[in-house]
């Protein structure tokens, strides 16, 4: 058997050690679904998780006191009497009139809004939603459910992030005389 020069054997031994070290490192990497503090550093408090987007907006933060989310804080709809339309926001106007308004922080680029609409007997009506003065979704005939998910009508979401938007429900009588009613039942932000 031919003898190999010593430097080739040394190189093979070094390569074998490197491969073994890489294999060990790959198999001992931390889990991706868990965040752990650095074991080398003392931890007087629990680790804080903060996630930022490319524009340095804080997208996500944990709540240190009790756990769960600190940011984004998610707005919840208040309970409403959705069975008695007489208690719903309403109008008898024949031109589009704001009948309900809310102010909401902008965390996601899209929004879903669902609401019931009604019109009194003998009349027809229409209902639409405005976000910062720009129509969001279709105009629906009163009596139909408005249920729309779409991009918020902003030219530059990055500059609006974290600011407050105004959401208004507008309604009008289209023909006859009577009252148009609208009651939001679900509204939340969502991703693109």
PDB file of N, CA, C and O in Angstrom, residues 61-136:
ATOM      1  N   UNK A  61     -44.768  43.439  21.605  1.00  0.00           N
ATOM      2  CA  UNK A  61     -44.060  43.483  22.885  1.00  0.00           C
ATOM      3  C   UNK A  61     -44.846  42.653  23.877  1.00  0.00           C
ATOM      4  O   UNK A  61     -46.075  42.606  23.828  1.00  0.00           O
ATOM      5  N   UNK A  62     -44.124  42.005  24.775  1.00  0.00           N
ATOM      6  CA  UNK A  62     -44.811  41.209  25.783  1.00  0.00           C
ATOM      7  C   UNK A  62     -45.085  42.037  27.035  1.00  0.00           C
ATOM      8  O   UNK A  62     -44.476  43.076  27.254  1.00  0.00           O
ATOM      9  N   UNK A  63     -46.044  41.579  27.815  1.00  0.00           N
ATOM     10  CA  UNK A  63     -46.414  42.249  29.052  1.00  0.00           C
ATOM     11  C   UNK A  63     -45.656  41.578  30.187  1.00  0.00           C
ATOM     12  O   UNK A  63     -45.886  40.414  30.508  1.00  0.00           O
ATOM     13  N   UNK A  64     -44.730  42.311  30.796  1.00  0.00           N
ATOM     14  CA  UNK A  64     -43.883  41.734  31.837  1.00  0.00           C
ATOM     15  C   UNK A  64     -44.642  41.424  33.118  1.00  0.00           C
ATOM     16  O   UNK A  64     -44.306  40.486  33.829  1.00  0.00           O
ATOM     17  N   UNK A  65     -45.651  42.215  33.434  1.00  0.00           N
ATOM     18  CA  UNK A  65     -46.329  42.056  34.718  1.00  0.00           C
ATOM     19  C   UNK A  65     -47.162  40.781  34.784  1.00  0.00           C
ATOM     20  O   UNK A  65     -47.096  40.038  35.756  1.00  0.00           O
ATOM     21  N   UNK A  66     -47.947  40.519  33.742  1.00  0.00           N
ATOM     22  CA  UNK A  66     -48.873  39.382  33.820  1.00  0.00           C
ATOM     23  C   UNK A  66     -48.711  38.380  32.698  1.00  0.00           C
ATOM     24  O   UNK A  66     -49.382  37.358  32.685  1.00  0.00           O
ATOM     25  N   UNK A  67     -47.872  38.672  31.719  1.00  0.00           N
ATOM     26  CA  UNK A  67     -47.774  37.814  30.544  1.00  0.00           C
ATOM     27  C   UNK A  67     -48.758  38.273  29.484  1.00  0.00           C
ATOM     28  O   UNK A  67     -49.547  39.180  29.701  1.00  0.00           O
ATOM     29  N   UNK A  68     -48.695  37.682  28.326  1.00  0.00           N
ATOM     30  CA  UNK A  68     -49.583  38.082  27.242  1.00  0.00           C
ATOM     31  C   UNK A  68     -49.007  39.249  26.460  1.00  0.00           C
ATOM     32  O   UNK A  68     -47.825  39.564  26.553  1.00  0.00           O
ATOM     33  N   UNK A  69     -49.852  39.910  25.690  1.00  0.00           N
ATOM     34  CA  UNK A  69     -49.423  41.007  24.828  1.00  0.00           C
ATOM     35  C   UNK A  69     -49.446  42.346  25.540  1.00  0.00           C
ATOM     36  O   UNK A  69     -50.397  42.661  26.247  1.00  0.00           O
ATOM     37  N   UNK A  70     -48.414  43.137  25.318  1.00  0.00           N
ATOM     38  CA  UNK A  70     -48.429  44.536  25.730  1.00  0.00           C
ATOM     39  C   UNK A  70     -48.721  45.398  24.505  1.00  0.00           C
ATOM     40  O   UNK A  70     -49.426  46.387  24.584  1.00  0.00           O
ATOM     41  N   UNK A  71     -48.150  45.037  23.385  1.00  0.00           N
ATOM     42  CA  UNK A  71     -48.369  45.751  22.137  1.00  0.00           C
ATOM     43  C   UNK A  71     -48.331  44.759  21.005  1.00  0.00           C
ATOM     44  O   UNK A  71     -47.481  43.884  21.009  1.00  0.00           O
ATOM     45  N   UNK A  72     -49.188  44.835  20.048  1.00  0.00           N
ATOM     46  CA  UNK A  72     -50.208  45.869  19.968  1.00  0.00           C
ATOM     47  C   UNK A  72     -51.352  45.562  20.930  1.00  0.00           C
ATOM     48  O   UNK A  72     -51.699  44.412  21.118  1.00  0.00           O
ATOM     49  N   UNK A  73     -51.871  46.596  21.547  1.00  0.00           N
ATOM     50  CA  UNK A  73     -53.066  46.359  22.326  1.00  0.00           C
ATOM     51  C   UNK A  73     -54.204  46.342  21.326  1.00  0.00           C
ATOM     52  O   UNK A  73     -54.227  47.101  20.368  1.00  0.00           O
ATOM     53  N   UNK A  74     -55.074  45.420  21.518  1.00  0.00           N
ATOM     54  CA  UNK A  74     -56.113  45.181  20.534  1.00  0.00           C
ATOM     55  C   UNK A  74     -57.435  45.726  21.043  1.00  0.00           C
ATOM     56  O   UNK A  74     -57.879  45.391  22.136  1.00  0.00           O
ATOM     57  N   UNK A  75     -58.046  46.554  20.222  1.00  0.00           N
ATOM     58  CA  UNK A  75     -59.306  47.158  20.607  1.00  0.00           C
ATOM     59  C   UNK A  75     -60.421  46.130  20.497  1.00  0.00           C
ATOM     60  O   UNK A  75     -60.458  45.336  19.570  1.00  0.00           O
ATOM     61  N   UNK A  76     -61.317  46.155  21.448  1.00  0.00           N
ATOM     62  CA  UNK A  76     -62.452  45.248  21.458  1.00  0.00           C
ATOM     63  C   UNK A  76     -63.731  46.041  21.250  1.00  0.00           C
ATOM     64  O   UNK A  76     -63.841  47.181  21.695  1.00  0.00           O
ATOM     65  N   UNK A  77     -64.688  45.427  20.574  1.00  0.00           N
ATOM     66  CA  UNK A  77     -65.972  46.094  20.366  1.00  0.00           C
ATOM     67  C   UNK A  77     -66.769  46.071  21.666  1.00  0.00           C
ATOM     68  O   UNK A  77     -66.786  45.051  22.362  1.00  0.00           O
ATOM     69  N   UNK A  78     -67.421  47.177  22.002  1.00  0.00           N
ATOM     70  CA  UNK A  78     -68.278  47.152  23.192  1.00  0.00           C
ATOM     71  C   UNK A  78     -69.541  46.345  22.902  1.00  0.00           C
ATOM     72  O   UNK A  78     -69.981  46.268  21.753  1.00  0.00           O
ATOM     73  N   UNK A  79     -70.122  45.727  23.925  1.00  0.00           N
ATOM     74  CA  UNK A  79     -71.377  45.001  23.712  1.00  0.00           C
ATOM     75  C   UNK A  79     -72.479  45.964  23.274  1.00  0.00           C
ATOM     76  O   UNK A  79     -72.555  47.099  23.750  1.00  0.00           O
ATOM     77  N   UNK A  80     -73.314  45.509  22.365  1.00  0.00           N
ATOM     78  CA  UNK A  80     -74.429  46.329  21.867  1.00  0.00           C
ATOM     79  C   UNK A  80     -75.690  45.477  21.808  1.00  0.00           C
ATOM     80  O   UNK A  80     -75.629  44.249  21.764  1.00  0.00           O
ATOM     81  N   UNK A  81     -76.816  46.140  21.816  1.00  0.00           N
ATOM     82  CA  UNK A  81     -78.086  45.447  21.663  1.00  0.00           C
ATOM     83  C   UNK A  81     -78.350  45.323  20.168  1.00  0.00           C
ATOM     84  O   UNK A  81     -78.934  46.198  19.545  1.00  0.00           O
ATOM     85  N   UNK A  82     -77.888  44.232  19.583  1.00  0.00           N
ATOM     86  CA  UNK A  82     -78.013  44.088  18.130  1.00  0.00           C
ATOM     87  C   UNK A  82     -79.374  43.532  17.705  1.00  0.00           C
ATOM     88  O   UNK A  82     -79.646  43.396  16.521  1.00  0.00           O
ATOM     89  N   UNK A  83     -80.234  43.242  18.649  1.00  0.00           N
ATOM     90  CA  UNK A  83     -81.542  42.690  18.301  1.00  0.00           C
ATOM     91  C   UNK A  83     -82.630  43.760  18.168  1.00  0.00           C
ATOM     92  O   UNK A  83     -83.649  43.522  17.545  1.00  0.00           O
ATOM     93  N   UNK A  84     -82.413  44.924  18.776  1.00  0.00           N
ATOM     94  CA  UNK A  84     -83.442  45.981  18.736  1.00  0.00           C
ATOM     95  C   UNK A  84     -82.928  47.151  17.912  1.00  0.00           C
ATOM     96  O   UNK A  84     -82.222  48.018  18.399  1.00  0.00           O
ATOM     97  N   UNK A  85     -83.288  47.169  16.620  1.00  0.00           N
ATOM     98  CA  UNK A  85     -82.749  48.218  15.754  1.00  0.00           C
ATOM     99  C   UNK A  85     -83.156  49.626  16.182  1.00  0.00           C
ATOM    100  O   UNK A  85     -82.496  50.594  15.837  1.00  0.00           O
ATOM    101  N   UNK A  86     -84.212  49.772  16.957  1.00  0.00           N
ATOM    102  CA  UNK A  86     -84.599  51.103  17.436  1.00  0.00           C
ATOM    103  C   UNK A  86     -83.487  51.728  18.284  1.00  0.00           C
ATOM    104  O   UNK A  86     -83.413  52.938  18.412  1.00  0.00           O
ATOM    105  N   UNK A  87     -82.591  50.900  18.840  1.00  0.00           N
ATOM    106  CA  UNK A  87     -81.479  51.406  19.642  1.00  0.00           C
ATOM    107  C   UNK A  87     -80.215  51.607  18.810  1.00  0.00           C
ATOM    108  O   UNK A  87     -79.215  52.078  19.326  1.00  0.00           O
ATOM    109  N   UNK A  88     -80.239  51.236  17.550  1.00  0.00           N
ATOM    110  CA  UNK A  88     -79.070  51.360  16.684  1.00  0.00           C
ATOM    111  C   UNK A  88     -78.878  52.807  16.234  1.00  0.00           C
ATOM    112  O   UNK A  88     -79.834  53.583  16.187  1.00  0.00           O
ATOM    113  N   UNK A  89     -77.657  53.180  15.840  1.00  0.00           N
ATOM    114  CA  UNK A  89     -77.467  54.485  15.201  1.00  0.00           C
ATOM    115  C   UNK A  89     -78.356  54.560  13.956  1.00  0.00           C
ATOM    116  O   UNK A  89     -78.487  53.573  13.223  1.00  0.00           O
ATOM    117  N   UNK A  90     -78.970  55.722  13.727  1.00  0.00           N
ATOM    118  CA  UNK A  90     -79.939  55.811  12.624  1.00  0.00           C
ATOM    119  C   UNK A  90     -80.039  57.241  12.102  1.00  0.00           C
ATOM    120  O   UNK A  90     -79.553  58.187  12.713  1.00  0.00           O
ATOM    121  N   UNK A  91     -80.719  57.375  10.951  1.00  0.00           N
ATOM    122  CA  UNK A  91     -80.982  58.686  10.369  1.00  0.00           C
ATOM    123  C   UNK A  91     -82.247  58.634   9.523  1.00  0.00           C
ATOM    124  O   UNK A  91     -82.629  57.568   9.026  1.00  0.00           O
ATOM    125  N   UNK A  92     -82.859  59.801   9.365  1.00  0.00           N
ATOM    126  CA  UNK A  92     -83.993  59.954   8.444  1.00  0.00           C
ATOM    127  C   UNK A  92     -83.604  60.876   7.288  1.00  0.00           C
ATOM    128  O   UNK A  92     -84.431  61.194   6.446  1.00  0.00           O
ATOM    129  N   UNK A  93     -82.348  61.281   7.238  1.00  0.00           N
ATOM    130  CA  UNK A  93     -81.854  62.208   6.220  1.00  0.00           C
ATOM    131  C   UNK A  93     -81.830  61.548   4.845  1.00  0.00           C
ATOM    132  O   UNK A  93     -81.588  60.352   4.711  1.00  0.00           O
ATOM    133  N   UNK A  94     -82.027  62.357   3.816  1.00  0.00           N
ATOM    134  CA  UNK A  94     -81.955  61.851   2.439  1.00  0.00           C
ATOM    135  C   UNK A  94     -80.565  62.043   1.835  1.00  0.00           C
ATOM    136  O   UNK A  94     -80.324  61.641   0.708  1.00  0.00           O
ATOM    137  N   UNK A  95     -79.656  62.647   2.578  1.00  0.00           N
ATOM    138  CA  UNK A  95     -78.262  62.725   2.127  1.00  0.00           C
ATOM    139  C   UNK A  95     -77.403  61.978   3.142  1.00  0.00           C
ATOM    140  O   UNK A  95     -77.768  61.853   4.309  1.00  0.00           O
ATOM    141  N   UNK A  96     -76.255  61.453   2.670  1.00  0.00           N
ATOM    142  CA  UNK A  96     -75.410  60.674   3.565  1.00  0.00           C
ATOM    143  C   UNK A  96     -75.038  61.491   4.791  1.00  0.00           C
ATOM    144  O   UNK A  96     -74.547  62.617   4.684  1.00  0.00           O
ATOM    145  N   UNK A  97     -75.291  60.924   5.963  1.00  0.00           N
ATOM    146  CA  UNK A  97     -75.067  61.561   7.243  1.00  0.00           C
ATOM    147  C   UNK A  97     -74.298  60.596   8.137  1.00  0.00           C
ATOM    148  O   UNK A  97     -74.613  59.399   8.170  1.00  0.00           O
ATOM    149  N   UNK A  98     -73.330  61.108   8.885  1.00  0.00           N
ATOM    150  CA  UNK A  98     -72.605  60.266   9.843  1.00  0.00           C
ATOM    151  C   UNK A  98     -73.535  59.938  11.000  1.00  0.00           C
ATOM    152  O   UNK A  98     -74.092  60.832  11.632  1.00  0.00           O
ATOM    153  N   UNK A  99     -73.700  58.629  11.273  1.00  0.00           N
ATOM    154  CA  UNK A  99     -74.579  58.215  12.368  1.00  0.00           C
ATOM    155  C   UNK A  99     -73.813  57.530  13.500  1.00  0.00           C
ATOM    156  O   UNK A  99     -74.362  57.329  14.583  1.00  0.00           O
ATOM    157  N   UNK A 100     -72.560  57.174  13.245  1.00  0.00           N
ATOM    158  CA  UNK A 100     -71.718  56.571  14.289  1.00  0.00           C
ATOM    159  C   UNK A 100     -70.265  56.856  13.945  1.00  0.00           C
ATOM    160  O   UNK A 100     -69.905  56.963  12.766  1.00  0.00           O
ATOM    161  N   UNK A 101     -69.441  56.979  14.984  1.00  0.00           N
ATOM    162  CA  UNK A 101     -68.038  57.331  14.775  1.00  0.00           C
ATOM    163  C   UNK A 101     -67.185  56.661  15.846  1.00  0.00           C
ATOM    164  O   UNK A 101     -67.604  56.528  16.991  1.00  0.00           O
ATOM    165  N   UNK A 102     -65.978  56.233  15.441  1.00  0.00           N
ATOM    166  CA  UNK A 102     -65.018  55.696  16.410  1.00  0.00           C
ATOM    167  C   UNK A 102     -63.613  56.118  16.007  1.00  0.00           C
ATOM    168  O   UNK A 102     -63.365  56.481  14.854  1.00  0.00           O
ATOM    169  N   UNK A 103     -62.720  56.081  16.984  1.00  0.00           N
ATOM    170  CA  UNK A 103     -61.319  56.437  16.763  1.00  0.00           C
ATOM    171  C   UNK A 103     -60.488  55.216  17.134  1.00  0.00           C
ATOM    172  O   UNK A 103     -60.633  54.685  18.225  1.00  0.00           O
ATOM    173  N   UNK A 104     -59.636  54.789  16.210  1.00  0.00           N
ATOM    174  CA  UNK A 104     -58.906  53.537  16.384  1.00  0.00           C
ATOM    175  C   UNK A 104     -57.444  53.703  16.004  1.00  0.00           C
ATOM    176  O   UNK A 104     -57.136  54.339  15.000  1.00  0.00           O
ATOM    177  N   UNK A 105     -56.529  53.068  16.752  1.00  0.00           N
ATOM    178  CA  UNK A 105     -55.121  53.099  16.364  1.00  0.00           C
ATOM    179  C   UNK A 105     -54.898  52.219  15.139  1.00  0.00           C
ATOM    180  O   UNK A 105     -55.577  51.219  14.948  1.00  0.00           O
ATOM    181  N   UNK A 106     -53.955  52.613  14.328  1.00  0.00           N
ATOM    182  CA  UNK A 106     -53.639  51.885  13.098  1.00  0.00           C
ATOM    183  C   UNK A 106     -52.458  50.967  13.371  1.00  0.00           C
ATOM    184  O   UNK A 106     -51.334  51.431  13.537  1.00  0.00           O
ATOM    185  N   UNK A 107     -52.722  49.649  13.429  1.00  0.00           N
ATOM    186  CA  UNK A 107     -51.669  48.666  13.641  1.00  0.00           C
ATOM    187  C   UNK A 107     -51.474  47.789  12.421  1.00  0.00           C
ATOM    188  O   UNK A 107     -50.392  47.301  12.171  1.00  0.00           O
ATOM    189  N   UNK A 108     -52.551  47.511  11.693  1.00  0.00           N
ATOM    190  CA  UNK A 108     -52.476  46.646  10.526  1.00  0.00           C
ATOM    191  C   UNK A 108     -52.914  47.413   9.284  1.00  0.00           C
ATOM    192  O   UNK A 108     -53.659  48.378   9.373  1.00  0.00           O
ATOM    193  N   UNK A 109     -52.465  46.971   8.103  1.00  0.00           N
ATOM    194  CA  UNK A 109     -52.798  47.691   6.875  1.00  0.00           C
ATOM    195  C   UNK A 109     -54.200  47.417   6.342  1.00  0.00           C
ATOM    196  O   UNK A 109     -54.689  48.137   5.481  1.00  0.00           O
ATOM    197  N   UNK A 110     -54.850  46.379   6.867  1.00  0.00           N
ATOM    198  CA  UNK A 110     -56.199  46.044   6.404  1.00  0.00           C
ATOM    199  C   UNK A 110     -57.149  46.038   7.594  1.00  0.00           C
ATOM    200  O   UNK A 110     -56.733  45.910   8.740  1.00  0.00           O
ATOM    201  N   UNK A 111     -58.447  46.132   7.286  1.00  0.00           N
ATOM    202  CA  UNK A 111     -59.454  46.113   8.339  1.00  0.00           C
ATOM    203  C   UNK A 111     -60.638  45.278   7.867  1.00  0.00           C
ATOM    204  O   UNK A 111     -60.949  45.246   6.678  1.00  0.00           O
ATOM    205  N   UNK A 112     -61.271  44.614   8.830  1.00  0.00           N
ATOM    206  CA  UNK A 112     -62.545  43.949   8.558  1.00  0.00           C
ATOM    207  C   UNK A 112     -63.593  44.644   9.394  1.00  0.00           C
ATOM    208  O   UNK A 112     -63.399  44.875  10.587  1.00  0.00           O
ATOM    209  N   UNK A 113     -64.711  44.970   8.753  1.00  0.00           N
ATOM    210  CA  UNK A 113     -65.835  45.576   9.460  1.00  0.00           C
ATOM    211  C   UNK A 113     -67.101  44.869   9.001  1.00  0.00           C
ATOM    212  O   UNK A 113     -67.333  44.729   7.805  1.00  0.00           O
ATOM    213  N   UNK A 114     -67.879  44.410   9.964  1.00  0.00           N
ATOM    214  CA  UNK A 114     -69.168  43.787   9.672  1.00  0.00           C
ATOM    215  C   UNK A 114     -70.234  44.520  10.468  1.00  0.00           C
ATOM    216  O   UNK A 114     -70.018  44.878  11.627  1.00  0.00           O
ATOM    217  N   UNK A 115     -71.381  44.766   9.824  1.00  0.00           N
ATOM    218  CA  UNK A 115     -72.487  45.417  10.530  1.00  0.00           C
ATOM    219  C   UNK A 115     -73.815  45.020   9.905  1.00  0.00           C
ATOM    220  O   UNK A 115     -73.893  44.681   8.730  1.00  0.00           O
ATOM    221  N   UNK A 116     -74.835  45.045  10.758  1.00  0.00           N
ATOM    222  CA  UNK A 116     -76.199  44.816  10.297  1.00  0.00           C
ATOM    223  C   UNK A 116     -76.785  46.154   9.884  1.00  0.00           C
ATOM    224  O   UNK A 116     -76.468  47.193  10.482  1.00  0.00           O
ATOM    225  N   UNK A 117     -77.634  46.132   8.874  1.00  0.00           N
ATOM    226  CA  UNK A 117     -78.341  47.349   8.454  1.00  0.00           C
ATOM    227  C   UNK A 117     -79.818  47.025   8.292  1.00  0.00           C
ATOM    228  O   UNK A 117     -80.185  45.888   7.973  1.00  0.00           O
ATOM    229  N   UNK A 118     -80.658  48.021   8.503  1.00  0.00           N
ATOM    230  CA  UNK A 118     -82.116  47.872   8.360  1.00  0.00           C
ATOM    231  C   UNK A 118     -82.675  49.177   7.825  1.00  0.00           C
ATOM    232  O   UNK A 118     -82.053  50.231   7.914  1.00  0.00           O
ATOM    233  N   UNK A 119     -83.887  49.106   7.310  1.00  0.00           N
ATOM    234  CA  UNK A 119     -84.615  50.303   6.899  1.00  0.00           C
ATOM    235  C   UNK A 119     -86.081  50.074   7.252  1.00  0.00           C
ATOM    236  O   UNK A 119     -86.576  48.938   7.207  1.00  0.00           O
ATOM    237  N   UNK A 120     -86.760  51.147   7.632  1.00  0.00           N
ATOM    238  CA  UNK A 120     -88.166  50.997   8.006  1.00  0.00           C
ATOM    239  C   UNK A 120     -89.014  50.681   6.782  1.00  0.00           C
ATOM    240  O   UNK A 120     -88.632  50.957   5.635  1.00  0.00           O
ATOM    241  N   UNK A 121     -90.148  50.096   7.015  1.00  0.00           N
ATOM    242  CA  UNK A 121     -91.053  49.659   5.947  1.00  0.00           C
ATOM    243  C   UNK A 121     -91.480  50.835   5.066  1.00  0.00           C
ATOM    244  O   UNK A 121     -91.744  51.928   5.550  1.00  0.00           O
ATOM    245  N   UNK A 122     -91.504  50.603   3.763  1.00  0.00           N
ATOM    246  CA  UNK A 122     -91.946  51.624   2.820  1.00  0.00           C
ATOM    247  C   UNK A 122     -90.827  52.536   2.341  1.00  0.00           C
ATOM    248  O   UNK A 122     -91.075  53.472   1.577  1.00  0.00           O
ATOM    249  N   UNK A 123     -89.605  52.308   2.764  1.00  0.00           N
ATOM    250  CA  UNK A 123     -88.486  53.148   2.352  1.00  0.00           C
ATOM    251  C   UNK A 123     -87.320  52.259   1.902  1.00  0.00           C
ATOM    252  O   UNK A 123     -87.285  51.067   2.177  1.00  0.00           O
ATOM    253  N   UNK A 124     -86.395  52.880   1.192  1.00  0.00           N
ATOM    254  CA  UNK A 124     -85.128  52.221   0.883  1.00  0.00           C
ATOM    255  C   UNK A 124     -84.016  53.128   1.385  1.00  0.00           C
ATOM    256  O   UNK A 124     -84.194  54.346   1.494  1.00  0.00           O
ATOM    257  N   UNK A 125     -82.881  52.520   1.682  1.00  0.00           N
ATOM    258  CA  UNK A 125     -81.777  53.318   2.190  1.00  0.00           C
ATOM    259  C   UNK A 125     -80.440  52.723   1.797  1.00  0.00           C
ATOM    260  O   UNK A 125     -80.363  51.621   1.238  1.00  0.00           O
ATOM    261  N   UNK A 126     -79.392  53.461   2.108  1.00  0.00           N
ATOM    262  CA  UNK A 126     -78.033  53.023   1.810  1.00  0.00           C
ATOM    263  C   UNK A 126     -77.136  53.296   3.019  1.00  0.00           C
ATOM    264  O   UNK A 126     -77.363  54.248   3.765  1.00  0.00           O
ATOM    265  N   UNK A 127     -76.094  52.463   3.132  1.00  0.00           N
ATOM    266  CA  UNK A 127     -75.139  52.599   4.220  1.00  0.00           C
ATOM    267  C   UNK A 127     -73.735  52.443   3.650  1.00  0.00           C
ATOM    268  O   UNK A 127     -73.501  51.594   2.784  1.00  0.00           O
ATOM    269  N   UNK A 128     -72.816  53.285   4.121  1.00  0.00           N
ATOM    270  CA  UNK A 128     -71.415  53.184   3.709  1.00  0.00           C
ATOM    271  C   UNK A 128     -70.509  53.500   4.893  1.00  0.00           C
ATOM    272  O   UNK A 128     -70.950  54.051   5.888  1.00  0.00           O
ATOM    273  N   UNK A 129     -69.232  53.149   4.747  1.00  0.00           N
ATOM    274  CA  UNK A 129     -68.246  53.375   5.807  1.00  0.00           C
ATOM    275  C   UNK A 129     -67.172  54.300   5.267  1.00  0.00           C
ATOM    276  O   UNK A 129     -66.691  54.127   4.142  1.00  0.00           O
ATOM    277  N   UNK A 130     -66.775  55.266   6.073  1.00  0.00           N
ATOM    278  CA  UNK A 130     -65.719  56.204   5.711  1.00  0.00           C
ATOM    279  C   UNK A 130     -64.575  56.051   6.714  1.00  0.00           C
ATOM    280  O   UNK A 130     -64.810  55.955   7.918  1.00  0.00           O
ATOM    281  N   UNK A 131     -63.345  56.013   6.200  1.00  0.00           N
ATOM    282  CA  UNK A 131     -62.154  55.968   7.044  1.00  0.00           C
ATOM    283  C   UNK A 131     -61.339  57.213   6.722  1.00  0.00           C
ATOM    284  O   UNK A 131     -60.880  57.382   5.593  1.00  0.00           O
ATOM    285  N   UNK A 132     -61.205  58.090   7.698  1.00  0.00           N
ATOM    286  CA  UNK A 132     -60.522  59.378   7.504  1.00  0.00           C
ATOM    287  C   UNK A 132     -61.057  60.111   6.276  1.00  0.00           C
ATOM    288  O   UNK A 132     -60.307  60.683   5.488  1.00  0.00           O
ATOM    289  N   UNK A 133     -62.378  60.060   6.097  1.00  0.00           N
ATOM    290  CA  UNK A 133     -63.027  60.795   5.016  1.00  0.00           C
ATOM    291  C   UNK A 133     -63.014  60.113   3.658  1.00  0.00           C
ATOM    292  O   UNK A 133     -63.519  60.665   2.686  1.00  0.00           O
ATOM    293  N   UNK A 134     -62.460  58.899   3.568  1.00  0.00           N
ATOM    294  CA  UNK A 134     -62.406  58.161   2.299  1.00  0.00           C
ATOM    295  C   UNK A 134     -63.245  56.897   2.453  1.00  0.00           C
ATOM    296  O   UNK A 134     -63.155  56.201   3.469  1.00  0.00           O
ATOM    297  N   UNK A 135     -64.071  56.583   1.432  1.00  0.00           N
ATOM    298  CA  UNK A 135     -64.941  55.421   1.532  1.00  0.00           C
ATOM    299  C   UNK A 135     -64.143  54.129   1.642  1.00  0.00           C
ATOM    300  O   UNK A 135     -63.164  53.914   0.929  1.00  0.00           O
ATOM    301  N   UNK A 136     -64.606  53.268   2.548  1.00  0.00           N
ATOM    302  CA  UNK A 136     -64.007  51.957   2.773  1.00  0.00           C
ATOM    303  C   UNK A 136     -65.066  50.913   2.444  1.00  0.00           C
ATOM    304  O   UNK A 136     -66.095  50.843   3.096  1.00  0.00           O
TER     305      UNK A 136
END
